[in-house]
Short mmCIF file of N, CA and C in Angstrom, two decimals:
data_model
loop_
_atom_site.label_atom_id
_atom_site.label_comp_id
_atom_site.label_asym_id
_atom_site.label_seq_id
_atom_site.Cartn_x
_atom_site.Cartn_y
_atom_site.Cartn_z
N UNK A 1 -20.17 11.96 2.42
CA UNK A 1 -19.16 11.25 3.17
C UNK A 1 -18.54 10.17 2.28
N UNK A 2 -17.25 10.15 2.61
CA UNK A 2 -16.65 8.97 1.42
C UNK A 2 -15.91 7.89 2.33
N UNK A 3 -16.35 7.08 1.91
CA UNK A 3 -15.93 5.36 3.08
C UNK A 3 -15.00 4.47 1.95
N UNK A 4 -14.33 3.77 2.76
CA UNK A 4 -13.00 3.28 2.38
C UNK A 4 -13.28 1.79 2.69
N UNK A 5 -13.04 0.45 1.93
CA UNK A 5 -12.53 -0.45 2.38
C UNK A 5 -11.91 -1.71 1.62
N UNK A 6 -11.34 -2.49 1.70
CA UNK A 6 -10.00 -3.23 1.01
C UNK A 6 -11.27 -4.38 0.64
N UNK A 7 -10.79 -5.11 -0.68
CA UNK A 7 -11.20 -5.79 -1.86
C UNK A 7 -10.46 -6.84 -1.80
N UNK A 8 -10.13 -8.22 -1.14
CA UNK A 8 -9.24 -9.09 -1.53
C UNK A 8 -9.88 -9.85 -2.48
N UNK A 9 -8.04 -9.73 -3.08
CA UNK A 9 -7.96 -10.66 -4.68
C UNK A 9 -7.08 -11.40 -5.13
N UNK A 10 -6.45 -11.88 -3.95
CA UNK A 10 -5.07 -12.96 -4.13
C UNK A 10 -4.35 -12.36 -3.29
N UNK A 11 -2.72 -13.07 -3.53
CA UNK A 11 -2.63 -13.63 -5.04
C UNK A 11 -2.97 -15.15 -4.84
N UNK A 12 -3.63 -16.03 -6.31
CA UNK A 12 -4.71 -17.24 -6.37
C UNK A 12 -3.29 -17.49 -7.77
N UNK A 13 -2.04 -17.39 -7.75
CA UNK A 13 -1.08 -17.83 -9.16
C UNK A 13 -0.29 -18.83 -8.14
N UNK A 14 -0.28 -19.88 -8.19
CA UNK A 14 0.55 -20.84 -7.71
C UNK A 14 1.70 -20.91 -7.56
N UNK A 15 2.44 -20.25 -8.93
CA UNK A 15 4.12 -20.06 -9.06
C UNK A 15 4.43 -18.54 -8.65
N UNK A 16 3.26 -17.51 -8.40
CA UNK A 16 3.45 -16.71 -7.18
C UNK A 16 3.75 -16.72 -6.14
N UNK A 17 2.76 -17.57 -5.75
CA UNK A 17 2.64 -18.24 -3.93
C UNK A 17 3.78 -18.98 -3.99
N UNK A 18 4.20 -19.69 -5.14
CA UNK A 18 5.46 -20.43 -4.74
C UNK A 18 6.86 -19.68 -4.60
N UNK A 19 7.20 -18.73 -5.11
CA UNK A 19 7.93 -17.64 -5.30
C UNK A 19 8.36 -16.65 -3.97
N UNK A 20 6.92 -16.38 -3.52
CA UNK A 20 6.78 -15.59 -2.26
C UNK A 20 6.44 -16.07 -1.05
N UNK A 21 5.76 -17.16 -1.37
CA UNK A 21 5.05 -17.60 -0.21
C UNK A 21 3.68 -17.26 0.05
N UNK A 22 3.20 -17.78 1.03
CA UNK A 22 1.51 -17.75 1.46
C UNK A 22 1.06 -16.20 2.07
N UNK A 23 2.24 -16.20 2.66
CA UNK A 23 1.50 -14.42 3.70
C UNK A 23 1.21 -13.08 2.89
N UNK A 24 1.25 -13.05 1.51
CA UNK A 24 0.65 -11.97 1.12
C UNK A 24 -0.36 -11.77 0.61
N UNK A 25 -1.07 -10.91 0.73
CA UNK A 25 -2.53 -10.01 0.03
C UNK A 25 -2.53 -9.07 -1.04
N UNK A 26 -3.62 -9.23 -1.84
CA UNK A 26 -3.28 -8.07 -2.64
C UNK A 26 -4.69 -7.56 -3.23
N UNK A 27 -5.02 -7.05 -3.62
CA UNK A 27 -6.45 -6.37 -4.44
C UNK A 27 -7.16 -5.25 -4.46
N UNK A 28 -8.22 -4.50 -4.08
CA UNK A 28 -8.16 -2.77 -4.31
C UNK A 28 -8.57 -2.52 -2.99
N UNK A 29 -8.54 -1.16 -3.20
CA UNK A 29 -9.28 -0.16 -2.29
C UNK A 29 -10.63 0.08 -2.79
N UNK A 30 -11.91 -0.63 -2.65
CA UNK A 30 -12.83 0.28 -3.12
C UNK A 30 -13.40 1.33 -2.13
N UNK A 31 -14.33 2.55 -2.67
CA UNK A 31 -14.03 3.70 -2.22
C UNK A 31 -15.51 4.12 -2.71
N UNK A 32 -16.68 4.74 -1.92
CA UNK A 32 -17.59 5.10 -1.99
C UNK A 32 -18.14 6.30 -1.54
N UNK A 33 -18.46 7.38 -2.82
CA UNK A 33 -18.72 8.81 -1.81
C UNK A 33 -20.32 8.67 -2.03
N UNK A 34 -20.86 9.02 -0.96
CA UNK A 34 -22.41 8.86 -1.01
C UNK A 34 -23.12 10.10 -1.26
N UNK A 35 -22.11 11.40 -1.67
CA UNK A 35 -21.98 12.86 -1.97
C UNK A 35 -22.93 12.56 -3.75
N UNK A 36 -22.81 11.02 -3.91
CA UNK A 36 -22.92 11.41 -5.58
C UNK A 36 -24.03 10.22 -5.87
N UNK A 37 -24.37 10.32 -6.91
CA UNK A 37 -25.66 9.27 -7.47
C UNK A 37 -25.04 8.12 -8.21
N UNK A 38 -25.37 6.87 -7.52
CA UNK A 38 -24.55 5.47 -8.44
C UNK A 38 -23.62 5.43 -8.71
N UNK A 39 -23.02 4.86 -9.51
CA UNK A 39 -21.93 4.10 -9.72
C UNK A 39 -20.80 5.96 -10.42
N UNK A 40 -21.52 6.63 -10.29
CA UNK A 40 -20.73 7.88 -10.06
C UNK A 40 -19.51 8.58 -8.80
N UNK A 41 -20.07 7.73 -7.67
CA UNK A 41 -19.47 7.82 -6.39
C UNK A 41 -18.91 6.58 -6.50
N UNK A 42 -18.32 6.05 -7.34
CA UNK A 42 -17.15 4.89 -7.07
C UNK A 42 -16.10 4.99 -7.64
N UNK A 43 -15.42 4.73 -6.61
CA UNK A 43 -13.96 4.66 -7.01
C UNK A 43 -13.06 3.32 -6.87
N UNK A 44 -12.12 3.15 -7.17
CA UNK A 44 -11.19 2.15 -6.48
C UNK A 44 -9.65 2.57 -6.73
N UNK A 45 -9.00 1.81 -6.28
CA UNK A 45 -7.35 2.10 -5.89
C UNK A 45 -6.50 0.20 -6.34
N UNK A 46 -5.84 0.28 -7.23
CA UNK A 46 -5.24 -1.33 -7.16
C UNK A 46 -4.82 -1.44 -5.77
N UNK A 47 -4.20 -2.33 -5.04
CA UNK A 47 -3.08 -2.55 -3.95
C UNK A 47 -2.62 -4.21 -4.38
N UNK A 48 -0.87 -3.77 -4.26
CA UNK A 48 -0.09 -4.32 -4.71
C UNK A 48 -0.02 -5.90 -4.42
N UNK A 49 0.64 -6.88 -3.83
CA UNK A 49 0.97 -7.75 -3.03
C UNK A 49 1.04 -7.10 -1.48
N UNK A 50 1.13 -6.97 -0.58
CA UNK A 50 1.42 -6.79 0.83
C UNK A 50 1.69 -8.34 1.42
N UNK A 51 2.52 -8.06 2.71
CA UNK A 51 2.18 -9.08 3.90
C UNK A 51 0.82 -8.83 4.49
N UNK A 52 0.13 -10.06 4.44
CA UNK A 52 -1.15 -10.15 4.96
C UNK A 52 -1.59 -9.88 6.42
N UNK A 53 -0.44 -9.74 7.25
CA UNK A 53 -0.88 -9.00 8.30
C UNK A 53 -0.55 -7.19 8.34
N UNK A 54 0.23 -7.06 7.41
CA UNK A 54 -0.91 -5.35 7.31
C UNK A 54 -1.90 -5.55 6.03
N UNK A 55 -2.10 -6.67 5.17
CA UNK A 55 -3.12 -5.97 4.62
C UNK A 55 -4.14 -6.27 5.91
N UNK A 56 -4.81 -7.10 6.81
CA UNK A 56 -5.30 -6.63 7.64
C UNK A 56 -5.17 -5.79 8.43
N UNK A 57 -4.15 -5.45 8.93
CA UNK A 57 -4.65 -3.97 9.41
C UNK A 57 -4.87 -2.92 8.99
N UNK A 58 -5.04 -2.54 7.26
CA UNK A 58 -5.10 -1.84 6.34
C UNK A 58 -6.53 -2.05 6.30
N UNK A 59 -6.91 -2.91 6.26
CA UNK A 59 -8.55 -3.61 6.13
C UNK A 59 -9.45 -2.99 6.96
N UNK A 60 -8.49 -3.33 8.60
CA UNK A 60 -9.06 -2.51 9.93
C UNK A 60 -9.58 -0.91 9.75
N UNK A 61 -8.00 -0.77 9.69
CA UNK A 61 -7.94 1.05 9.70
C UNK A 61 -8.84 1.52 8.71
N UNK A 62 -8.87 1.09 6.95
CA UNK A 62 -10.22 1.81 6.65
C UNK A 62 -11.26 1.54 6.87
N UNK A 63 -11.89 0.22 7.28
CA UNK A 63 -13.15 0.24 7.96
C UNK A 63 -14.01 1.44 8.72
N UNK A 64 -12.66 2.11 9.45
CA UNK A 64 -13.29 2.69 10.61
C UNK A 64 -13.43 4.32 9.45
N UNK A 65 -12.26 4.27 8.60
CA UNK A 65 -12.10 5.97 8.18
C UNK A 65 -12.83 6.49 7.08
N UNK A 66 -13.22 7.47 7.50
CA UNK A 66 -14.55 8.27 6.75
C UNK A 66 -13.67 9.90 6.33
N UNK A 67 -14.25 10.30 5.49
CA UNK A 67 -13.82 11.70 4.96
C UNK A 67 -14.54 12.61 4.11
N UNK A 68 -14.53 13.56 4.21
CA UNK A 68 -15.23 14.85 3.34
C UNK A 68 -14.70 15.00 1.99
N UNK A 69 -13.59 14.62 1.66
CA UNK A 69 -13.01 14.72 0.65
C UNK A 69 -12.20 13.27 0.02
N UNK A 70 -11.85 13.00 -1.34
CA UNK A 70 -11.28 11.66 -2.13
C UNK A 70 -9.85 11.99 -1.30
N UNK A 71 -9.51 10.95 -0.46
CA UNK A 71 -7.68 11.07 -0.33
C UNK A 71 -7.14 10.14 -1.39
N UNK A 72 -6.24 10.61 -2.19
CA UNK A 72 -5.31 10.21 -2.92
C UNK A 72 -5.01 8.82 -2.66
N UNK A 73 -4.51 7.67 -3.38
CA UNK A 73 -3.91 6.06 -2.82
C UNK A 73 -2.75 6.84 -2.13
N UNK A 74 -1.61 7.73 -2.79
CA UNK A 74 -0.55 7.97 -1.80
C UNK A 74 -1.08 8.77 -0.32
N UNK A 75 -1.48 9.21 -0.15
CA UNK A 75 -2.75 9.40 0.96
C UNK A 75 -2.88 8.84 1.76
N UNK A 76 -3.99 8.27 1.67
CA UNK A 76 -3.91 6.99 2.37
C UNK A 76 -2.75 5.94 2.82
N UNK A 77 -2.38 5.33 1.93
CA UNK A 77 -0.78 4.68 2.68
C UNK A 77 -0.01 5.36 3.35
N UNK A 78 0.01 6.97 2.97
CA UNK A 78 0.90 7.17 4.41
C UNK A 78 0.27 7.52 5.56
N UNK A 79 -1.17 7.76 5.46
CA UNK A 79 -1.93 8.01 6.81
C UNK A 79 -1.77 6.73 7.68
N UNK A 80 -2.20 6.00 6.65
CA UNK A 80 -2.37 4.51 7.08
C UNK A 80 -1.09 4.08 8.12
N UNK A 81 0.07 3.90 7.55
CA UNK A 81 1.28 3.59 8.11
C UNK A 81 1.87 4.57 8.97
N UNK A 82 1.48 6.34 9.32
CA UNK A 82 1.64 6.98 10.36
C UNK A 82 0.97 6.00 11.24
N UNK A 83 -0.57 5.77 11.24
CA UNK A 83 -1.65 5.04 12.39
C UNK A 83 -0.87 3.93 12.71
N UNK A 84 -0.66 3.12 12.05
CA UNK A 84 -0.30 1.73 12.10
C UNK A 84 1.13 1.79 12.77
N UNK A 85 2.21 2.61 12.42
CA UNK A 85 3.52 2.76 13.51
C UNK A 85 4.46 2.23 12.36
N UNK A 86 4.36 1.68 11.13
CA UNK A 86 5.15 1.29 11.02
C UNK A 86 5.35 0.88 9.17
N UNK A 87 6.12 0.94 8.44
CA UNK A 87 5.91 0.48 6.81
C UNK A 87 5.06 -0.47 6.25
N UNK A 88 4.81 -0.50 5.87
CA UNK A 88 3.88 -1.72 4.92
C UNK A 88 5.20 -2.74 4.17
N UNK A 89 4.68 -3.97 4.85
CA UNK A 89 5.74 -5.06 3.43
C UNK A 89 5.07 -5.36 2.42
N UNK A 90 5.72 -4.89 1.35
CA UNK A 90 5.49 -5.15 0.00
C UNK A 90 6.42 -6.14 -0.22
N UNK A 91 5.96 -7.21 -1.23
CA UNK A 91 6.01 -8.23 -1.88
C UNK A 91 7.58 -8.18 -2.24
N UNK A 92 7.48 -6.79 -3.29
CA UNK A 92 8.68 -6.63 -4.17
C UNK A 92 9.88 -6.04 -3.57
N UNK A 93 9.70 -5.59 -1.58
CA UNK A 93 10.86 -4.84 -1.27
C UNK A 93 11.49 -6.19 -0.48
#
């Protein structure tokens, strides 16, 4: 079984936050198949800047999602944002 869940890692750059503002998140997907022995079953995914209220609900939704197989990062974001109803804000759009 392979389990999913979000890594926050900023952004902690001051003239970022000053730039964009406070509401975004950003840092990986780590990703664990228990199919495999140690640090063999790890994976991770970067994730960009977001608005911090979908990276929480990004946080939510993989909490709960489990799978038989590695889904792709493009994968996931669009499963994710079918569930969720709606795009993800990115930083840079």
């Amino acid at each position: 079984m392979i389990t999913y869940s979000t890594n926050w890692m900023g952004p902690i750059n001051e003239d970022w936050i000053a730039k964009h503002g406070k509401d975004y998140s950003a840092g990986r997907i780590d990703i664990r198949d228990d199919s495999k022995d140690g640090y063999d079953g790890w994976y991770e995914y970067g994730v960009a800047p977001m608005h911090s209220e979908d990276w929480n609900a990004l946080s939510d939704y993989l909490w709960d999602l489990t799978t038989e197989e590695l889904l792709s990062y493009n994968e996931l974001i669009e499963q994710f944002e079918t569930h969720y109803g709606k795009k993800i804000r990115w930083a840079d759009e």
